[in-house]
């Protein structure tokens, strides 16, 4: 049987992936020729910390900072025990797209302008958006210490709008009584011309013809969405 010290981070990730697929721990241990107890501890550690690597975060960083400030050494376990005693637990921060003051103001204004719309009014609206999906993994090793039930407080949220280079964009639109086909934007990013050729003309224009003059098309106001299709 393999020793845990001989299992690198890549192998740990493969083991965790197998278990997340629904495989039994004993079957995974047999497949990788690793002791059942090693795989069991690895899975338990992953459920507790959210990490499959052996790198310590959170408590170890606090211990290192305490050593630098006071020249007194304390163990990672002592720090973790004290933090948990105070109701703080290591968790991955919630990730969101950063919003400026102008974004929030515009959203509030839109809500106030349409708060009295009826279901018939909203049935004429086509909501659209595109999302970029990463094709590479993000282990999100960064942890924060927070109290239970505080995941969505501003201080516990990490703003992020960058993606790895290996990714794909998917666009779609939805209405109360219908939806568009899912469109993949391959080989690059969404530009103004591609938005016209691949979204407005083949998708949005068809819905406008079906709904009529009351048709409203809503996008996320990205720069490429300001293109005009004549």
Coordinates of N, CA and C in Angstrom, one line a residue:
X1 N 0.8 -1.2 0.0 CA 0.0 0.0 0.0 C 0.9 1.3 0.0
X2 N 0.4 2.3 -0.6 CA 1.1 3.5 -0.7 C 1.0 4.3 0.6
X3 N 2.1 5.1 0.9 CA 2.1 5.9 2.1 C 1.5 7.3 1.7
X4 N 0.8 7.9 2.7 CA 0.2 9.2 2.4 C 1.2 10.2 2.0
X5 N 2.5 10.1 2.5 CA 3.5 11.1 2.2 C 3.9 11.0 0.7
X6 N 3.6 9.9 0.1 CA 4.0 9.7 -1.3 C 2.9 10.1 -2.3
X7 N 1.8 10.6 -1.8 CA 0.6 11.0 -2.6 C 0.8 12.5 -2.9
X8 N 1.0 12.9 -4.2 CA 1.1 14.3 -4.5 C -0.3 14.9 -4.6
X9 N -0.3 16.3 -4.8 CA -1.6 17.0 -4.8 C -2.5 16.5 -6.0
X10 N -1.8 16.2 -7.1 CA -2.6 15.8 -8.3 C -3.3 14.5 -8.0
X11 N -2.6 13.5 -7.3 CA -3.2 12.3 -7.0 C -4.4 12.5 -6.0
X12 N -4.1 13.4 -5.0 CA -5.2 13.7 -4.0 C -6.4 14.2 -4.7
X13 N -6.2 15.1 -5.7 CA -7.4 15.6 -6.5 C -8.1 14.5 -7.2
X14 N -7.4 13.5 -7.8 CA -8.1 12.4 -8.5 C -8.9 11.6 -7.5
X15 N -8.3 11.3 -6.3 CA -9.0 10.5 -5.3 C -10.3 11.2 -4.9
X16 N -10.2 12.5 -4.6 CA -11.4 13.3 -4.2 C -12.4 13.3 -5.3
X17 N -12.0 13.4 -6.5 CA -12.9 13.4 -7.6 C -13.7 12.1 -7.8
X18 N -13.0 11.0 -7.5 CA -13.6 9.7 -7.6 C -14.7 9.6 -6.5
X19 N -14.4 10.0 -5.3 CA -15.4 9.9 -4.3 C -16.6 10.8 -4.5
X20 N -16.3 12.0 -5.1 CA -17.4 13.0 -5.4 C -18.3 12.4 -6.5
X21 N -17.8 11.5 -7.3 CA -18.6 10.9 -8.3 C -19.5 9.8 -7.7
X22 N -19.4 9.5 -6.5 CA -20.2 8.5 -5.8 C -19.6 7.2 -5.6
X23 N -18.3 7.1 -5.9 CA -17.5 5.8 -5.6 C -17.3 5.6 -4.1
X24 N -17.3 4.4 -3.7 CA -17.1 4.1 -2.3 C -15.6 4.2 -2.0
X25 N -15.3 4.6 -0.7 CA -13.9 4.8 -0.3 C -13.1 3.6 -0.5
X26 N -13.7 2.4 -0.1 CA -12.9 1.2 -0.2 C -12.6 0.8 -1.7
X27 N -13.5 1.2 -2.6 CA -13.2 0.9 -4.0 C -12.2 1.8 -4.6
X28 N -12.2 3.1 -4.1 CA -11.2 4.1 -4.6 C -9.8 3.7 -4.0
X29 N -9.8 3.2 -2.7 CA -8.5 2.8 -2.1 C -7.9 1.6 -2.9
X30 N -8.8 0.7 -3.3 CA -8.3 -0.5 -4.0 C -7.8 -0.1 -5.4
X31 N -8.5 0.8 -6.0 CA -8.1 1.3 -7.4 C -6.7 1.9 -7.4
X32 N -6.5 2.8 -6.4 CA -5.2 3.5 -6.3 C -4.1 2.8 -5.5
X33 N -4.5 1.6 -5.0 CA -3.6 0.8 -4.2 C -3.1 1.6 -3.0
X34 N -4.0 2.2 -2.3 CA -3.8 3.0 -1.1 C -4.6 2.5 0.1
X35 N -4.0 2.5 1.3 CA -4.8 2.0 2.4 C -6.1 2.7 2.6
X36 N -7.1 2.0 3.0 CA -8.4 2.5 3.2 C -8.4 3.7 4.2
X37 N -7.6 3.6 5.3 CA -7.6 4.6 6.3 C -7.0 5.9 5.8
X38 N -6.1 5.8 4.8 CA -5.5 7.0 4.2 C -6.5 7.8 3.4
X39 N -7.2 7.0 2.6 CA -8.3 7.6 1.7 C -9.4 8.2 2.6
X40 N -9.7 7.5 3.7 CA -10.8 8.0 4.6 C -10.4 9.3 5.2
X41 N -9.1 9.4 5.7 CA -8.6 10.6 6.3 C -8.6 11.8 5.3
X42 N -8.2 11.4 4.1 CA -8.1 12.5 3.0 C -9.5 13.0 2.7
X43 N -10.5 12.2 2.6 CA -11.9 12.6 2.4 C -12.4 13.4 3.5
X44 N -12.1 13.0 4.7 CA -12.6 13.7 5.9 C -11.9 15.1 6.0
X45 N -10.7 15.2 5.7 CA -10.0 16.4 5.6 C -10.5 17.4 4.6
X46 N -10.9 16.8 3.4 CA -11.4 17.6 2.3 C -12.8 18.2 2.7
X47 N -13.6 17.4 3.4 CA -14.9 17.9 3.8 C -14.8 19.0 4.9
X48 N -13.7 18.9 5.6 CA -13.6 19.9 6.7 C -13.0 21.2 6.2
X49 N -11.9 21.1 5.4 CA -11.2 22.3 4.9 C -11.5 22.7 3.5
X50 N -12.1 21.8 2.7 CA -12.4 22.2 1.3 C -11.2 22.1 0.4
X51 N -10.1 21.6 0.9 CA -8.8 21.5 0.2 C -8.4 20.1 0.1
X52 N -7.8 19.7 -1.0 CA -7.2 18.4 -1.2 C -5.7 18.4 -1.1
X53 N -5.1 19.6 -1.1 CA -3.6 19.6 -0.9 C -3.3 19.6 0.5
X54 N -2.0 19.5 0.8 CA -1.5 19.4 2.2 C -1.1 20.8 2.7
X55 N -1.3 21.8 1.9 CA -1.0 23.2 2.3 C -2.0 23.7 3.3
X56 N -1.5 24.3 4.4 CA -2.4 24.8 5.4 C -2.7 26.2 5.2
X57 N -3.9 26.6 5.3 CA -4.3 28.0 5.2 C -5.0 28.5 6.5
X58 N -5.3 29.7 6.5 CA -6.1 30.2 7.6 C -5.4 30.2 8.9
X59 N -5.5 29.1 9.7 CA -4.9 29.0 11.0 C -3.4 29.1 11.0
X60 N -2.8 28.5 10.0 CA -1.3 28.6 9.9 C -0.9 30.0 9.6
X61 N -1.6 30.7 8.8 CA -1.3 32.1 8.5 C -1.4 32.9 9.7
X62 N -2.4 32.7 10.6 CA -2.6 33.4 11.8 C -1.4 33.1 12.7
X63 N -1.0 31.8 12.8 CA 0.1 31.5 13.7 C 1.4 32.1 13.2
X64 N 1.6 32.2 11.9 CA 2.8 32.8 11.4 C 2.8 34.3 11.7
X65 N 1.7 34.9 11.5 CA 1.6 36.4 11.8 C 1.8 36.7 13.3
X66 N 1.3 35.8 14.2 CA 1.5 35.9 15.6 C 3.0 35.8 16.0
X67 N 3.6 34.9 15.3 CA 5.1 34.7 15.5 C 5.9 35.9 15.1
X68 N 5.5 36.5 14.0 CA 6.2 37.7 13.5 C 5.9 38.9 14.3
X69 N 4.7 39.0 14.9 CA 4.4 40.2 15.7 C 4.9 40.1 17.2
X70 N 4.9 38.9 17.7 CA 5.2 38.8 19.2 C 6.4 38.0 19.4
X71 N 7.0 37.4 18.4 CA 8.2 36.5 18.5 C 7.9 35.3 19.4
X72 N 6.6 34.9 19.6 CA 6.2 33.8 20.3 C 5.5 32.8 19.4
X73 N 5.9 31.5 19.5 CA 5.4 30.5 18.5 C 4.2 29.8 19.1
X74 N 3.1 29.6 18.4 CA 2.0 28.8 18.7 C 1.7 27.9 17.6
X75 N 1.1 26.8 17.9 CA 0.8 25.8 16.8 C -0.5 26.2 16.0
X76 N -0.6 25.6 14.8 CA -1.8 25.8 14.0 C -3.0 25.3 14.7
X77 N -2.9 24.1 15.3 CA -4.0 23.5 16.0 C -4.5 24.4 17.2
X78 N -3.6 25.1 17.9 CA -4.0 26.0 19.0 C -4.8 27.1 18.4
X79 N -4.3 27.7 17.3 CA -5.0 28.8 16.7 C -6.4 28.4 16.2
X80 N -6.5 27.2 15.6 CA -7.8 26.8 15.1 C -8.7 26.5 16.2
X81 N -8.2 25.9 17.3 CA -9.1 25.6 18.5 C -9.6 26.9 19.1
X82 N -8.8 28.0 19.2 CA -9.2 29.2 19.7 C -10.2 29.9 18.9
X83 N -10.0 29.9 17.5 CA -10.9 30.5 16.6 C -12.3 29.8 16.6
X84 N -12.3 28.5 16.7 CA -13.5 27.7 16.7 C -14.2 28.0 18.0
X85 N -13.5 28.1 19.1 CA -14.1 28.5 20.4 C -14.8 29.8 20.4
X86 N -14.4 30.7 19.5 CA -15.0 32.0 19.3 C -16.1 32.0 18.3
X87 N -16.4 30.8 17.7 CA -17.4 30.7 16.7 C -17.0 31.0 15.3
X88 N -15.7 31.0 15.0 CA -15.1 31.2 13.7 C -14.7 29.9 13.1
X89 N -15.0 29.8 11.8 CA -14.6 28.6 11.1 C -14.0 28.9 9.7
X90 N -13.1 28.1 9.2 CA -12.4 28.3 8.0 C -13.4 27.9 6.8
X91 N -13.7 28.9 6.0 CA -14.6 28.7 4.8 C -14.1 29.4 3.6
X92 N -14.4 28.9 2.4 CA -14.0 29.6 1.2 C -15.0 30.8 1.0
X93 N -14.4 31.9 0.7 CA -15.3 33.1 0.5 C -16.2 33.0 -0.7
X94 N -17.4 33.6 -0.5 CA -18.3 33.7 -1.7 C -17.7 34.6 -2.7
X95 N -17.9 34.2 -4.0 CA -17.3 35.0 -5.1 C -18.4 35.7 -5.8
X96 N -18.3 37.0 -6.1 CA -19.3 37.8 -6.8 C -18.6 38.7 -7.8
X97 N -19.4 39.2 -8.8 CA -18.9 40.2 -9.7 C -18.9 41.6 -9.0
X98 N -17.9 42.4 -9.0 CA -17.9 43.7 -8.4 C -18.9 44.6 -9.0
X99 N -19.7 45.3 -8.2 CA -20.6 46.3 -8.6 C -20.2 47.7 -8.1
X100 N -20.2 48.7 -9.0 CA -19.9 50.0 -8.7 C -21.1 50.7 -8.1
X101 N -20.9 52.0 -7.6 CA -22.1 52.7 -7.1 C -23.0 53.0 -8.3
X102 N -22.5 53.3 -9.5 CA -23.4 53.5 -10.6 C -24.2 52.3 -11.0
X103 N -23.6 51.1 -10.9 CA -24.3 49.9 -11.1 C -25.5 49.7 -10.1
X104 N -25.3 49.9 -8.9 CA -26.3 49.8 -7.9 C -27.4 50.8 -8.1
X105 N -27.0 52.1 -8.4 CA -28.0 53.1 -8.6 C -28.9 52.8 -9.8
X106 N -28.3 52.3 -10.9 CA -29.1 52.0 -12.1 C -30.0 50.8 -11.8
X107 N -29.6 49.8 -11.1 CA -30.5 48.7 -10.7 C -31.7 49.1 -9.9
X108 N -31.4 50.0 -8.9 CA -32.5 50.5 -8.1 C -33.5 51.3 -8.9
X109 N -33.0 52.1 -9.8 CA -33.8 53.0 -10.6 C -34.7 52.1 -11.5
X110 N -34.1 51.0 -12.1 CA -34.9 50.1 -12.9 C -36.0 49.4 -12.1
X111 N -35.7 49.0 -10.9 CA -36.7 48.4 -10.1 C -37.9 49.3 -9.8
X112 N -37.6 50.6 -9.5 CA -38.6 51.6 -9.2 C -39.5 51.9 -10.4
X113 N -38.9 51.9 -11.6 CA -39.6 52.2 -12.8 C -40.6 51.1 -13.2
X114 N -40.3 49.9 -12.8 CA -41.0 48.7 -13.3 C -41.8 48.0 -12.2
X115 N -41.9 48.6 -11.0 CA -42.4 47.8 -9.9 C -43.9 47.5 -10.1
X116 N -44.6 48.3 -10.9 CA -46.0 48.1 -11.1 C -46.4 47.4 -12.4
X117 N -45.4 46.8 -13.1 CA -45.7 46.0 -14.3 C -46.5 44.8 -14.0
X118 N -47.3 44.4 -14.9 CA -48.1 43.2 -14.8 C -47.4 42.0 -15.4
X119 N -48.0 40.9 -15.3 CA -47.4 39.7 -15.9 C -47.5 39.8 -17.4
X120 N -48.5 40.4 -17.9 CA -48.6 40.6 -19.4 C -47.5 41.5 -19.9
X121 N -47.1 42.5 -19.1 CA -46.0 43.4 -19.5 C -44.7 42.6 -19.5
X122 N -44.4 41.8 -18.5 CA -43.2 41.1 -18.4 C -43.1 40.0 -19.5
X123 N -44.3 39.5 -19.9 CA -44.3 38.5 -21.0 C -43.7 38.9 -22.3
X124 N -43.6 40.3 -22.5 CA -43.0 40.8 -23.7 C -41.5 41.1 -23.6
X125 N -40.9 40.7 -22.5 CA -39.5 41.0 -22.2 C -38.7 39.7 -22.4
X126 N -37.6 39.9 -23.2 CA -36.6 38.8 -23.4 C -35.4 39.2 -22.6
X127 N -35.1 38.5 -21.5 CA -33.9 38.7 -20.7 C -32.8 37.8 -21.3
X128 N -31.6 38.4 -21.5 CA -30.5 37.7 -22.1 C -29.2 37.9 -21.3
X129 N -28.3 37.0 -21.4 CA -27.0 37.1 -20.7 C -26.1 36.1 -21.2
X130 N -24.8 36.4 -21.1 CA -23.8 35.3 -21.4 C -22.9 35.2 -20.2
X131 N -22.4 34.0 -20.1 CA -21.5 33.7 -19.0 C -20.3 32.9 -19.5
X132 N -19.1 33.3 -18.9 CA -17.9 32.6 -19.3 C -17.6 31.5 -18.3
X133 N -17.4 30.3 -18.8 CA -17.2 29.1 -18.0 C -15.7 28.7 -18.2
X134 N -15.1 28.5 -17.1 CA -13.7 28.1 -17.1 C -13.6 26.6 -17.4
X135 N -12.7 26.3 -18.3 CA -12.4 24.9 -18.6 C -11.3 24.3 -17.8
X136 N -10.7 25.1 -16.9 CA -9.7 24.6 -16.0 C -10.2 24.8 -14.6
X137 N -9.6 24.0 -13.7 CA -10.1 24.0 -12.3 C -9.6 25.2 -11.5
X138 N -10.3 25.6 -10.5 CA -10.0 26.6 -9.6 C -10.1 26.1 -8.2
X139 N -9.0 25.7 -7.5 CA -9.0 25.1 -6.3 C -9.5 26.0 -5.1
X140 N -9.4 27.3 -5.4 CA -9.9 28.3 -4.4 C -9.3 27.9 -3.0
X141 N -8.0 27.9 -2.9 CA -7.3 27.5 -1.6 C -7.5 28.6 -0.6
X142 N -7.8 29.8 -1.0 CA -7.9 30.9 0.0 C -9.1 30.7 0.9
X143 N -8.8 30.7 2.2 CA -9.9 30.5 3.2 C -10.0 31.8 4.1
X144 N -11.2 32.0 4.6 CA -11.4 33.0 5.6 C -12.1 32.4 6.8
X145 N -11.9 33.1 7.9 CA -12.5 32.7 9.2 C -13.7 33.6 9.4
X146 N -14.9 32.9 9.5 CA -16.1 33.6 9.7 C -17.1 32.9 10.6
X147 N -18.1 33.5 11.1 CA -19.1 32.9 11.9 C -20.1 32.2 11.0
X148 N -20.8 31.2 11.6 CA -21.9 30.5 10.8 C -23.0 31.5 10.4
X149 N -23.5 31.4 9.2 CA -24.6 32.2 8.7 C -24.2 33.6 8.3
X150 N -22.9 33.8 8.1 CA -22.4 35.1 7.6 C -21.7 35.1 6.3
X151 N -22.0 34.1 5.5 CA -21.3 33.9 4.2 C -21.5 35.1 3.3
X152 N -22.7 35.7 3.3 CA -23.0 36.8 2.3 C -22.8 38.2 2.9
X153 N -22.2 38.3 4.0 CA -21.8 39.6 4.4 C -20.7 40.2 3.6
X154 N -20.7 41.5 3.3 CA -19.7 42.1 2.4 C -18.3 41.8 2.7
X155 N -18.0 41.7 4.0 CA -16.6 41.4 4.4 C -16.2 40.0 4.1
X156 N -17.1 39.1 3.8 CA -16.8 37.7 3.6 C -17.0 37.3 2.1
X157 N -17.1 38.3 1.2 CA -17.3 38.1 -0.2 C -16.1 38.5 -0.9
X158 N -15.6 37.7 -1.9 CA -14.5 38.1 -2.7 C -14.9 38.4 -4.1
X159 N -14.7 39.7 -4.5 CA -15.1 40.1 -5.8 C -14.1 39.6 -6.8
X160 N -14.6 39.1 -7.9 CA -13.8 38.5 -8.9 C -14.5 38.5 -10.3
X161 N -13.8 39.0 -11.3 CA -14.4 39.0 -12.6 C -13.4 38.6 -13.7
X162 N -12.3 37.9 -13.3 CA -11.3 37.4 -14.2 C -11.4 35.9 -14.3
X163 N -11.1 35.4 -15.5 CA -11.2 34.0 -15.7 C -9.9 33.5 -16.3
X164 N -9.6 32.2 -16.1 CA -8.4 31.7 -16.8 C -8.6 31.8 -18.3
X165 N -7.5 31.7 -19.1 CA -7.5 31.8 -20.5 C -8.3 30.7 -21.2
X166 N -8.3 29.5 -20.5 CA -9.0 28.4 -21.1 C -10.5 28.4 -20.7
X167 N -11.4 29.0 -21.5 CA -12.8 29.1 -21.1 C -13.6 29.2 -22.4
X168 N -14.9 29.2 -22.2 CA -15.9 29.3 -23.3 C -17.1 30.2 -22.8
X169 N -17.6 31.0 -23.7 CA -18.8 31.8 -23.4 C -20.1 31.2 -24.0
X170 N -21.1 31.2 -23.1 CA -22.4 30.7 -23.6 C -23.4 31.8 -23.4
X171 N -24.3 32.0 -24.4 CA -25.3 33.0 -24.4 C -26.7 32.4 -24.5
X172 N -27.7 33.0 -23.8 CA -29.0 32.5 -24.0 C -30.0 33.6 -23.5
X173 N -31.2 33.5 -24.0 CA -32.3 34.4 -23.6 C -33.5 33.7 -23.1
X174 N -34.3 34.3 -22.2 CA -35.4 33.6 -21.6 C -36.6 34.6 -21.4
X175 N -37.8 34.1 -21.7 CA -39.0 34.9 -21.5 C -39.9 34.1 -20.6
X176 N -41.1 34.6 -20.2 CA -42.0 33.9 -19.4 C -42.5 32.7 -20.1
X177 N -42.8 32.8 -21.4 CA -43.3 31.7 -22.2 C -42.4 31.1 -23.2
X178 N -41.1 31.3 -23.1 CA -40.2 30.8 -24.1 C -38.8 31.1 -23.7
X179 N -37.9 30.6 -24.6 CA -36.5 30.8 -24.4 C -35.8 30.6 -25.8
X180 N -34.6 31.1 -25.9 CA -33.8 30.9 -27.1 C -32.9 29.7 -27.0
X181 N -32.3 29.3 -28.0 CA -31.3 28.2 -28.0 C -30.1 28.7 -27.3
X182 N -29.4 27.8 -26.7 CA -28.1 28.1 -26.0 C -27.0 28.2 -27.1
X183 N -26.4 29.4 -27.1 CA -25.4 29.7 -28.2 C -24.0 29.8 -27.6
X184 N -23.1 29.0 -28.1 CA -21.7 29.0 -27.7 C -20.8 30.0 -28.5
X185 N -20.1 30.9 -27.8 CA -19.2 31.8 -28.5 C -17.8 31.2 -28.5
X186 N -17.4 30.6 -29.6 CA -16.1 29.9 -29.6 C -15.0 30.8 -30.2
X187 N -13.8 30.5 -29.9 CA -12.6 31.1 -30.4 C -12.6 32.6 -30.2
X188 N -12.5 33.0 -28.9 CA -12.4 34.4 -28.6 C -13.5 34.9 -27.7
X189 N -13.6 36.2 -27.7 CA -14.6 36.9 -26.8 C -15.7 37.5 -27.7
X190 N -16.8 37.9 -27.0 CA -17.9 38.5 -27.7 C -17.6 40.0 -28.0
X191 N -17.6 40.3 -29.3 CA -17.4 41.6 -29.8 C -18.7 42.2 -30.3
X192 N -18.7 43.5 -30.7 CA -19.9 44.1 -31.2 C -20.4 43.5 -32.4
X193 N -19.5 43.2 -33.4 CA -19.9 42.6 -34.6 C -20.4 41.1 -34.4
X194 N -19.8 40.4 -33.6 CA -20.2 39.0 -33.3 C -21.6 39.0 -32.6
X195 N -21.8 40.1 -31.7 CA -23.0 40.2 -31.0 C -24.2 40.4 -32.0
X196 N -23.9 41.2 -33.1 CA -24.9 41.4 -34.1 C -25.2 40.1 -34.9
X197 N -24.1 39.5 -35.4 CA -24.2 38.4 -36.3 C -24.7 37.1 -35.6
X198 N -24.3 36.9 -34.3 CA -24.6 35.6 -33.7 C -25.7 35.7 -32.7
X199 N -26.1 36.9 -32.2 CA -27.2 37.0 -31.2 C -28.4 37.8 -31.7
X200 N -28.1 39.1 -32.0 CA -29.2 40.0 -32.4 C -30.0 39.5 -33.6
X201 N -29.3 39.2 -34.7 CA -30.0 38.9 -35.9 C -30.6 37.5 -35.9
X202 N -29.9 36.4 -35.5 CA -30.5 35.1 -35.5 C -31.4 34.8 -34.3
X203 N -31.4 35.5 -33.2 CA -32.1 35.2 -32.1 C -33.1 36.3 -31.6
X204 N -32.6 37.4 -31.3 CA -33.4 38.5 -30.7 C -34.4 39.0 -31.8
X205 N -34.0 39.1 -33.0 CA -34.9 39.6 -34.0 C -36.1 38.7 -34.3
X206 N -35.9 37.4 -34.1 CA -37.0 36.5 -34.3 C -38.1 36.6 -33.2
X207 N -37.6 36.8 -32.0 CA -38.6 37.0 -30.9 C -39.3 38.4 -31.0
X208 N -38.6 39.4 -31.5 CA -39.3 40.7 -31.7 C -40.4 40.6 -32.7
X209 N -40.2 39.8 -33.8 CA -41.2 39.6 -34.8 C -42.4 38.9 -34.3
X210 N -42.2 37.9 -33.3 CA -43.3 37.2 -32.7 C -44.1 38.0 -31.7
X211 N -43.4 38.8 -30.9 CA -44.1 39.6 -29.9 C -44.7 40.8 -30.4
X212 N -44.0 41.5 -31.3 CA -44.6 42.8 -31.8 C -43.9 44.0 -31.2
X213 N -44.7 45.2 -31.3 CA -44.1 46.4 -30.9 C -43.8 46.5 -29.4
X214 N -44.5 45.7 -28.6 CA -44.3 45.8 -27.1 C -43.0 45.0 -26.7
X215 N -42.3 44.4 -27.7 CA -41.2 43.6 -27.3 C -40.1 44.5 -26.7
X216 N -39.5 44.0 -25.6 CA -38.4 44.6 -24.8 C -37.3 43.6 -24.7
X217 N -36.1 44.0 -25.1 CA -34.9 43.2 -25.1 C -34.0 43.7 -24.0
X218 N -33.6 42.9 -23.0 CA -32.8 43.4 -21.9 C -31.5 42.5 -21.9
X219 N -30.4 43.2 -21.9 CA -29.1 42.6 -21.8 C -28.4 43.2 -20.6
X220 N -27.1 42.9 -20.4 CA -26.4 43.3 -19.2 C -25.6 44.6 -19.4
X221 N -25.8 45.3 -20.5 CA -25.2 46.6 -20.8 C -23.7 46.5 -21.0
X222 N -23.2 45.4 -21.4 CA -21.8 45.3 -21.7 C -21.5 46.1 -22.9
X223 N -20.2 46.5 -23.1 CA -19.8 47.4 -24.2 C -20.2 46.8 -25.6
X224 N -20.0 45.5 -25.7 CA -20.3 44.9 -27.0 C -21.8 44.9 -27.3
X225 N -22.6 45.0 -26.3 CA -24.1 45.0 -26.4 C -24.6 46.4 -26.9
X226 N -23.8 47.4 -27.0 CA -24.2 48.7 -27.5 C -24.2 48.8 -29.0
X227 N -23.8 47.6 -29.7 CA -23.8 47.6 -31.1 C -25.2 47.8 -31.7
X228 N -25.4 48.4 -32.8 CA -26.7 48.6 -33.4 C -26.8 47.7 -34.7
X229 N -27.9 47.0 -34.7 CA -28.2 46.2 -35.9 C -29.3 46.9 -36.7
X230 N -29.0 47.3 -37.9 CA -30.0 48.1 -38.7 C -30.8 47.1 -39.6

